[in-house]
Amino acid sequence: MSKTRKVGFTETVLRDANQSLIATRLPYSKFEPILETMDKAGYYSAEVWGGATFDVCLRYLQEDPWDRLRKIRAKMPNTKLQMLLRGQNILGYKHYPDDVVRKFVEYSIKNGIDIIRIFDALNDARNLEVAIDETVKRGGHASGTICFTTSPVHTLEKNVQMVKDLKSMGVKSICIKDMAGIMGPKESYDLVSAIKDAVPELPLVIHTHCTTGLAFMTCLKGVEAGADVIDTAISPMSGGTAQPATETLAYALRSLGYEVDLNDKVLIKMADFFKGVRADFIKDGTLDPISMATDTQCLNYQIPGGMLSNLISQLKMMNAIDKLDEALAETPKVRADMGYPPLVTPTSQMVGSQAVQNVLAGERYKVVGKEIKAYCRGEYGRTPAPIDSDIQKKILGNTPVVEGRFADSLAPEFEKTKAELGATARSDEDVLSYIAFPQVAMAFFKDREAGFPKKGTPKKEAAAPAAKKESDLPPMPAWQGHVYYANVPASVSNGVNTRPIQPFAASYQPPHLVLAPKDTCPGTYTITIDGKAYAVSVAAADSPAPAATAPAAPVAAAPAAAAPAAVPAPAPVPAPAPAAAPVAAPAAGETAVKSPMPGNIFKVECKPGQAVKAGDVLIVLEAMKMEIEVSAPVDGTVKAVAASVGTAVNTDDLLVTLG
Ligand code: CO
């Protein structure tokens, strides 16, 4: 093996490390001072855009993502700027028509992107084709990506075939994307060797995450096998759920005789700078120490870490954590039934949620999410292996399967949307922002029009209540009470990492709840997590400690052991008793349509008096991040609707009465 080979570095601090560790909350103003320095580091490329940066800019940071890109471009003229693009899904999870994909690529390059890393969650090359084609046409560098996964059908031959397909589409490099950090050094060595044998002329990039602690070894063995570029993050923003440290790998590779073109002095300046950034985000609770830790659990279960914590939190939320072993055993079975999709968002959530539903319902595929239905229809693309045909039939009934590429069935959208938006969109870039994230972009346009009233202080989203030491918490007010949480999710996710929300114990003040004096505090509050509002009921304790013994006792002074009843179990309490509304129980001859699982009412698709047929969707629930359709079991007329949008329901709560 030649040891004089050069190894390139892609710096991820502004995109993936930012996204993995601090939920992409780094505003432009905060990293602007380091850009000119970064430009001198000698990176192969800097990943600065795409992924979640776009959505978060619009949603939380009052930043136009396109403007951010132009500013970075101006400050970093010498470095190749890179973005992550989800093929036909652009930056989201639904398929967009080809004209939108093409426009998005066109404007990404026009605004300063050099390299577009293009992937598809199912590794269906047909979903990459249009984005690659447009990138090539616009003079950009298309990096064709394989999502790494293991399964009986994901053989080296299959991966090599995909690489050959990508090459014929015109990609200038190949990336192995190990989004969950489950690729070990052996898999890396074998896969890189096989790909390098097949297409030695294409530069090969390794992208992985430190989650399981394998990443440094995975990168090293990949380089030994011939990988040309590795993704790393400057040390203060490395490790944990992010990439391995730039400086560490540069040192190790140089000492092994590889050529590394990085300027160490520049890296030191960058590290100093990002130490400050990290400190700020630790201080405000955005950077959860858990994200920085090594978590090997998913190596035992062979499922990505984020997915595992999701499973656990879903089961906890449903008071069914005792079913964890069953759900873990069911997960690989569902994945096999579904044709072994790589476990990456959104397929990881879909497979995990379906496993939970199969276990809780006591019958496999009795309750099926809307997304799984769409998946079985072929709307996400071609599955790596065929879906089990009996299960597909059970899920779809008579619904036809999509033949060919799903995007072929979509009508062009760009010009139509542009006309609809009129003056609201100031540019074609605005139109694309709107198509990608309609509600979020519209809210952004309105704020922008109003001059960003809160400008200067980026909206602080209620951070996930991070695990805080009690000593860090502000002093408790002098009242006793407890917080029931209703439909607060058991976890929040930044797309890569899912954090459980700690049950609110009496001794713990959630950092985003400001407790008022006793008289004013009880009531219903709205807590916003990741842009979504949740109703929370706060009640004073029924029998406060006698004033004489503890007149100003802080909540923390009420030990849980002494009054365990004051701390409700984390069971979801259906807050404002939604379904118990004034709807009479169904009479004889009437059919009660009940909730199949705990969740929130997302849509009500029927109204009293309406005639419905068996199979018609009546209610759409949102549970476990999935939409679950509740259909009419029989033909009939809607007598009463007990469900209203936004309320929480439990299993068997009455939703609709049919007569
Ligand atoms: Co990643």
PDB file of C-alpha atoms and ligand atoms in Angstrom, residues 12 15-17 19-20 47 84 117 177-180 207-209 231 241 243 496, ligand 1:
ATOM      1  CA  THR A  12     -18.725  19.513   8.763  1.00  0.00           C
ATOM      2  CA  ARG A  15     -23.745  21.638   8.793  1.00  0.00           C
ATOM      3  CA  ASP A  16     -23.661  18.090  10.145  1.00  0.00           C
ATOM      4  CA  ALA A  17     -21.823  18.745  13.422  1.00  0.00           C
ATOM      5  CA  GLN A  19     -27.089  19.682  13.184  1.00  0.00           C
ATOM      6  CA  SER A  20     -26.063  16.635  15.227  1.00  0.00           C
ATOM      7  CA  GLU A  47     -20.146  21.251   4.230  1.00  0.00           C
ATOM      8  CA  LEU A  84     -26.488  17.745   1.414  1.00  0.00           C
ATOM      9  CA  ARG A 117     -23.904  15.345  -2.027  1.00  0.00           C
ATOM     10  CA  LYS A 177     -22.849   7.765   4.101  1.00  0.00           C
ATOM     11  CA  ASP A 178     -23.037   5.994   7.439  1.00  0.00           C
ATOM     12  CA  MET A 179     -25.685   8.177   9.023  1.00  0.00           C
ATOM     13  CA  ALA A 180     -25.976   6.111  12.196  1.00  0.00           C
ATOM     14  CA  HIS A 207     -19.052  10.037   6.073  1.00  0.00           C
ATOM     15  CA  THR A 208     -19.771   8.604   9.487  1.00  0.00           C
ATOM     16  CA  HIS A 209     -20.741   9.649  13.030  1.00  0.00           C
ATOM     17  CA  ASP A 231     -15.670  13.964   6.809  1.00  0.00           C
ATOM     18  CA  THR A 241     -23.349  12.235  17.471  1.00  0.00           C
ATOM     19  CA  GLN A 243     -18.051  13.538  13.127  1.00  0.00           C
ATOM     20  CA  VAL A 496     -30.187  12.724  13.976  1.00  0.00           C
TER      21      VAL A 496
HETATM   22 CO    CO B   1     -24.402  12.694   8.815  1.00  0.00          CO
END
